[in-house]
PDB file of C-alpha atoms in Angstrom:
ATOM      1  CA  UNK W 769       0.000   0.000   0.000  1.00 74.00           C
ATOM      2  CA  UNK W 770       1.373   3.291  -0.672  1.00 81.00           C
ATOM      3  CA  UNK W 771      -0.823   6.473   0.715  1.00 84.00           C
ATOM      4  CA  UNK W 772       0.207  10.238  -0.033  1.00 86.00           C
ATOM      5  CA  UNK W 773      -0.897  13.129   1.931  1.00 86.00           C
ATOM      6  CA  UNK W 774      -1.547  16.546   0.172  1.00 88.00           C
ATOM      7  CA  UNK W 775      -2.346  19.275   1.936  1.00 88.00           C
ATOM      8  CA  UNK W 776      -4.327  21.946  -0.121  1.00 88.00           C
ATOM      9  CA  UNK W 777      -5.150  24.349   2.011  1.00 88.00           C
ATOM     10  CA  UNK W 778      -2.733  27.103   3.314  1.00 88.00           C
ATOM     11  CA  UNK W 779      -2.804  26.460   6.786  1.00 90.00           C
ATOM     12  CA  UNK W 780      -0.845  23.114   8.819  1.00 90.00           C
ATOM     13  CA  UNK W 781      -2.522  20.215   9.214  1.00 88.00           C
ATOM     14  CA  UNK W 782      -1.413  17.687  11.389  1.00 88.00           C
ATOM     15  CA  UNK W 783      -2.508  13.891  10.908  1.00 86.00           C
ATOM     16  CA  UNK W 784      -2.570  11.731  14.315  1.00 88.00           C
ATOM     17  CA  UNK W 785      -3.797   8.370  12.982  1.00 89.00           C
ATOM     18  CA  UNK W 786      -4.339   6.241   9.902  1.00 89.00           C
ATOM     19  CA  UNK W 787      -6.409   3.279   9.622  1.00 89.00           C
ATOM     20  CA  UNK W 788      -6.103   0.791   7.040  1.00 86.00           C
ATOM     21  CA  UNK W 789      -8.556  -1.830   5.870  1.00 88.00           C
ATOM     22  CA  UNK W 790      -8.455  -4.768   3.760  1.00 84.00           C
ATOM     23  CA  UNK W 791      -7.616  -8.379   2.941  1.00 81.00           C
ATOM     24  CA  UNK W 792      -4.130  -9.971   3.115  1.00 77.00           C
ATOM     25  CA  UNK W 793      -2.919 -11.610   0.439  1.00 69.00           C
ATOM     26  CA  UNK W 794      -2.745 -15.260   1.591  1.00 71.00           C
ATOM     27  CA  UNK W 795      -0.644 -18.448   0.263  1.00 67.00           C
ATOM     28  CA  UNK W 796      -3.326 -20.859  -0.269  1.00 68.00           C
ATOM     29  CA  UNK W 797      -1.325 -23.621  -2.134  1.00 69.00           C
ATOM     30  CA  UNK W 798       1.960 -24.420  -3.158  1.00 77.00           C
ATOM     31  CA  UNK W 799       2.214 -26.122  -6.302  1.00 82.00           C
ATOM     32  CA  UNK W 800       5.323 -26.182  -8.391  1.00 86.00           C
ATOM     33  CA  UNK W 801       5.609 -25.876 -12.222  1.00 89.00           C
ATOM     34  CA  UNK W 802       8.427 -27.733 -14.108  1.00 89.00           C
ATOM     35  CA  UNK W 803       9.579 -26.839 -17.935  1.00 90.00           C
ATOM     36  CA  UNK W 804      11.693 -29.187 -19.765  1.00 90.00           C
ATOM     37  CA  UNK W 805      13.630 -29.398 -22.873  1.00 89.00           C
ATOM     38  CA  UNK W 806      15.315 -33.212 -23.176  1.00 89.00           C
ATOM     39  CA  UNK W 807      17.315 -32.624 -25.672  1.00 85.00           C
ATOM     40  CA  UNK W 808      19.142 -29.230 -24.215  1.00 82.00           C
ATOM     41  CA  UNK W 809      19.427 -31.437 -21.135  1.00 84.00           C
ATOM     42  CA  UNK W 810      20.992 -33.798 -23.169  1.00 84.00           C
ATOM     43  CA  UNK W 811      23.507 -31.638 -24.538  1.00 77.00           C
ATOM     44  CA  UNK W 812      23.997 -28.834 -21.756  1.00 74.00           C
ATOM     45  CA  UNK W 813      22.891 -30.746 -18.609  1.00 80.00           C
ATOM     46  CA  UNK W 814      20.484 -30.217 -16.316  1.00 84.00           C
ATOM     47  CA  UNK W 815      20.153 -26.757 -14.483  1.00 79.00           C
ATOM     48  CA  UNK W 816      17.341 -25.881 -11.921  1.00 83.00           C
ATOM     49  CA  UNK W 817      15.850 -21.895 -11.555  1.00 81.00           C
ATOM     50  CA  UNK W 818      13.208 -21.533  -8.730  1.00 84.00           C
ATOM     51  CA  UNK W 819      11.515 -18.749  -8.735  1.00 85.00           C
ATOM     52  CA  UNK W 820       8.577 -17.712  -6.294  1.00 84.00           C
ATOM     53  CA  UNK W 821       6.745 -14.581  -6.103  1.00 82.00           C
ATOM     54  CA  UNK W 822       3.354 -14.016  -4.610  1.00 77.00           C
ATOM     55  CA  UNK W 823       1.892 -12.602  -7.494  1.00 80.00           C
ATOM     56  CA  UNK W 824       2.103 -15.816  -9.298  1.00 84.00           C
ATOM     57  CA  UNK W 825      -1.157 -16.948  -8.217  1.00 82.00           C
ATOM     58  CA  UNK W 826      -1.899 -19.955 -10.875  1.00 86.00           C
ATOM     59  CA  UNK W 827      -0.401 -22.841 -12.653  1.00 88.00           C
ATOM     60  CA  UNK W 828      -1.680 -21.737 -15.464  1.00 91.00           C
ATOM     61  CA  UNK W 829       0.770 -18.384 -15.336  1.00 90.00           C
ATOM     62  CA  UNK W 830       3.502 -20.339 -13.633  1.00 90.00           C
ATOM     63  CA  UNK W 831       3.490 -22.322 -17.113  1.00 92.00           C
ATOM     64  CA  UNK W 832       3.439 -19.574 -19.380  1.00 92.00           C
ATOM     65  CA  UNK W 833       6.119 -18.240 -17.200  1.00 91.00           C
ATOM     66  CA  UNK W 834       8.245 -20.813 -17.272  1.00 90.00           C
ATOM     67  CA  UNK W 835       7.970 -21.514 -20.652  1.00 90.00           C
ATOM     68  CA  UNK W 836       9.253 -18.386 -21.027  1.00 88.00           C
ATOM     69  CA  UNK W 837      12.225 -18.762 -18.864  1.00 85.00           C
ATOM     70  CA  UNK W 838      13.615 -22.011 -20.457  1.00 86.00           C
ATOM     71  CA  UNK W 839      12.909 -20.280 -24.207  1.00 83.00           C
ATOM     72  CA  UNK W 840      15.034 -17.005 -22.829  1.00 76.00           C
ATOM     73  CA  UNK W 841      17.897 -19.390 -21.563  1.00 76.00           C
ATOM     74  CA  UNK W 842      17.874 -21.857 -25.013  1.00 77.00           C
ATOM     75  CA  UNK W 843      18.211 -18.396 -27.398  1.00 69.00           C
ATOM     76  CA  UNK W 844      21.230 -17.156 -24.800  1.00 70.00           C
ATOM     77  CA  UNK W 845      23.083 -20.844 -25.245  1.00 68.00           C
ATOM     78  CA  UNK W 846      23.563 -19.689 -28.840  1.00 73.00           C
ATOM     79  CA  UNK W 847      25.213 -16.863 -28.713  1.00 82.00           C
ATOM     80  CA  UNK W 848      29.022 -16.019 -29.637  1.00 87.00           C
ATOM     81  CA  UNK W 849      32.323 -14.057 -28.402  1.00 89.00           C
ATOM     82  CA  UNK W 850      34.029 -13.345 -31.440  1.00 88.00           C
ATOM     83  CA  UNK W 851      38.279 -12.935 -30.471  1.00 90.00           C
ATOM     84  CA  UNK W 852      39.873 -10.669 -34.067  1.00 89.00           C
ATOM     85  CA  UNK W 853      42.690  -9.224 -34.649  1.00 90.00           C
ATOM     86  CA  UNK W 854      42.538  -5.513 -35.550  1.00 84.00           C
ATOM     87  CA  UNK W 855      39.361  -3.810 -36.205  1.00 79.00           C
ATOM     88  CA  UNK W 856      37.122  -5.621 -38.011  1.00 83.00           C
ATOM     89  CA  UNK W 857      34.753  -2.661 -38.670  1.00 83.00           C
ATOM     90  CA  UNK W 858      31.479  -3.746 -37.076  1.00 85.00           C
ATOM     91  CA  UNK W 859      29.123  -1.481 -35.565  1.00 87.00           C
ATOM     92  CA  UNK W 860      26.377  -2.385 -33.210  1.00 88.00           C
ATOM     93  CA  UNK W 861      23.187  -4.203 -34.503  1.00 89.00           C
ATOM     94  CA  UNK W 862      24.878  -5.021 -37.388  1.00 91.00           C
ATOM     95  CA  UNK W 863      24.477  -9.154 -38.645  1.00 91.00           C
ATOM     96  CA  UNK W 864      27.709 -10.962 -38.675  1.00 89.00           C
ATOM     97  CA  UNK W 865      27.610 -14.886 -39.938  1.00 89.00           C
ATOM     98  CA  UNK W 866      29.616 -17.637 -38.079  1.00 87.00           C
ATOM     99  CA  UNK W 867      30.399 -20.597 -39.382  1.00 86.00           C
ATOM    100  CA  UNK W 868      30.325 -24.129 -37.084  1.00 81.00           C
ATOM    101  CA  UNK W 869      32.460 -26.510 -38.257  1.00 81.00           C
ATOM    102  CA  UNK W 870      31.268 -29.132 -36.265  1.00 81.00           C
ATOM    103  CA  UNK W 871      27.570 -28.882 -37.416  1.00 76.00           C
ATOM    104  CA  UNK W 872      28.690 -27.392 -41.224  1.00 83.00           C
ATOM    105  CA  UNK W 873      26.128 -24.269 -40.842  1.00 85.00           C
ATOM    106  CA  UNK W 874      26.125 -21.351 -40.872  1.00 87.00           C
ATOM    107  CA  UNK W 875      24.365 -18.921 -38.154  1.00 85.00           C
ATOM    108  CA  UNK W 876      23.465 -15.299 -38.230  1.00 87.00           C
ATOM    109  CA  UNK W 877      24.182 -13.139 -35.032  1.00 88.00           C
ATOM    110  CA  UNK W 878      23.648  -9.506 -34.176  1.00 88.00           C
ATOM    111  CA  UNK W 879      26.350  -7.486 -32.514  1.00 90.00           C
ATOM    112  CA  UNK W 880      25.263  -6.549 -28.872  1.00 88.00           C
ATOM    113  CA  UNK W 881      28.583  -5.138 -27.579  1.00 89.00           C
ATOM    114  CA  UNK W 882      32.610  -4.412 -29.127  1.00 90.00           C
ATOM    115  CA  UNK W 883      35.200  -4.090 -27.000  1.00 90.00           C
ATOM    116  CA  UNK W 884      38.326  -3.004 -28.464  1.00 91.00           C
ATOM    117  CA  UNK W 885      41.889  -3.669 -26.686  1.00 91.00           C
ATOM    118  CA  UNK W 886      45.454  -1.822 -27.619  1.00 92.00           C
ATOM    119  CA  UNK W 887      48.521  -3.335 -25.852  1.00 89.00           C
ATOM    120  CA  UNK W 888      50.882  -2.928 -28.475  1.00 90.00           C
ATOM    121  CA  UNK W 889      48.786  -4.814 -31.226  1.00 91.00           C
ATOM    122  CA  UNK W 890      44.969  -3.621 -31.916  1.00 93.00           C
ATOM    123  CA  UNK W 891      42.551  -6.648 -30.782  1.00 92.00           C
ATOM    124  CA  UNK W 892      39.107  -6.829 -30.317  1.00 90.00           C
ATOM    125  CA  UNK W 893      36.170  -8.798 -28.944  1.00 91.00           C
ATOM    126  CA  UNK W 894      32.839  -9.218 -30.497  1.00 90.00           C
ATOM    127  CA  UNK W 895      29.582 -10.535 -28.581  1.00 89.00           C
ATOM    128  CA  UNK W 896      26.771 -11.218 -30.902  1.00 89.00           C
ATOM    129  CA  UNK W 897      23.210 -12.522 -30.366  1.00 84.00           C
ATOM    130  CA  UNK W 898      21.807 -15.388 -32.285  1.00 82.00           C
ATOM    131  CA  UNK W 899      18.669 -14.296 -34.786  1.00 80.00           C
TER     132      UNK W 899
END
């Protein structure tokens, strides 16, 4: 609850009490939601997130959100730190493609971040996200 006083007259008020009615919000069950992807857990292993918040009042929500969750994490597994030489010339949002070698495919990526590194030879770092 948040409550804000205002006083809109021009002379002081003072207020000695406040009284505050209502329900609290009560835990009536405790059910727990699991989302899965076997074949991530094949190649990644298995990793457990709990999360609990009293707003998530349904299973049906608790599904959608972690659905959500375990399509968040699968995207971030694909992404790429690109280690060059020199400047390579990329800006940010711009698509780079990187090849796999051990699949033979090719994957698109947008930059998210450059870092660029002098210590007697120009370098740089490249962190793109998969698309």
């Amino acid at each position: 609850i948040e409550v804000t006083f205002e006083n809109t007259t021009s002379s002081t008020i003072t207020v000695s009490s406040l009284v505050v009615q209502g329900q609290p919000l009560e835990l009536n069950s405790k059910a727990f939601v699991v989302a899965k992807d076997d074949a991530l857990i094949k190649d990644n292993g298995k990793l457990r997130v709990s999360v609990e918040h009293d707003f998530i009042q349904s299973v049906a929500y608790a599904n959608v959100l972690a659905s959500t969750l375990l399509e968040a994490y699968k995207q971030s597994l694909y992404d790429v730190s690109i280690q060059a030489r020199g400047n390579i010339g990329l800006y940010l949002g711009q698509k780079v493609q990187v090849n796999d070698s051990r699949m033979n495919t090719n994957y698109q990526y947008i930059t998210q971040r450059q870092t660029i590194n002098w210590n007697g030879a120009l370098s740089a770092t490249v962190d793109g996200k998969k698309i």
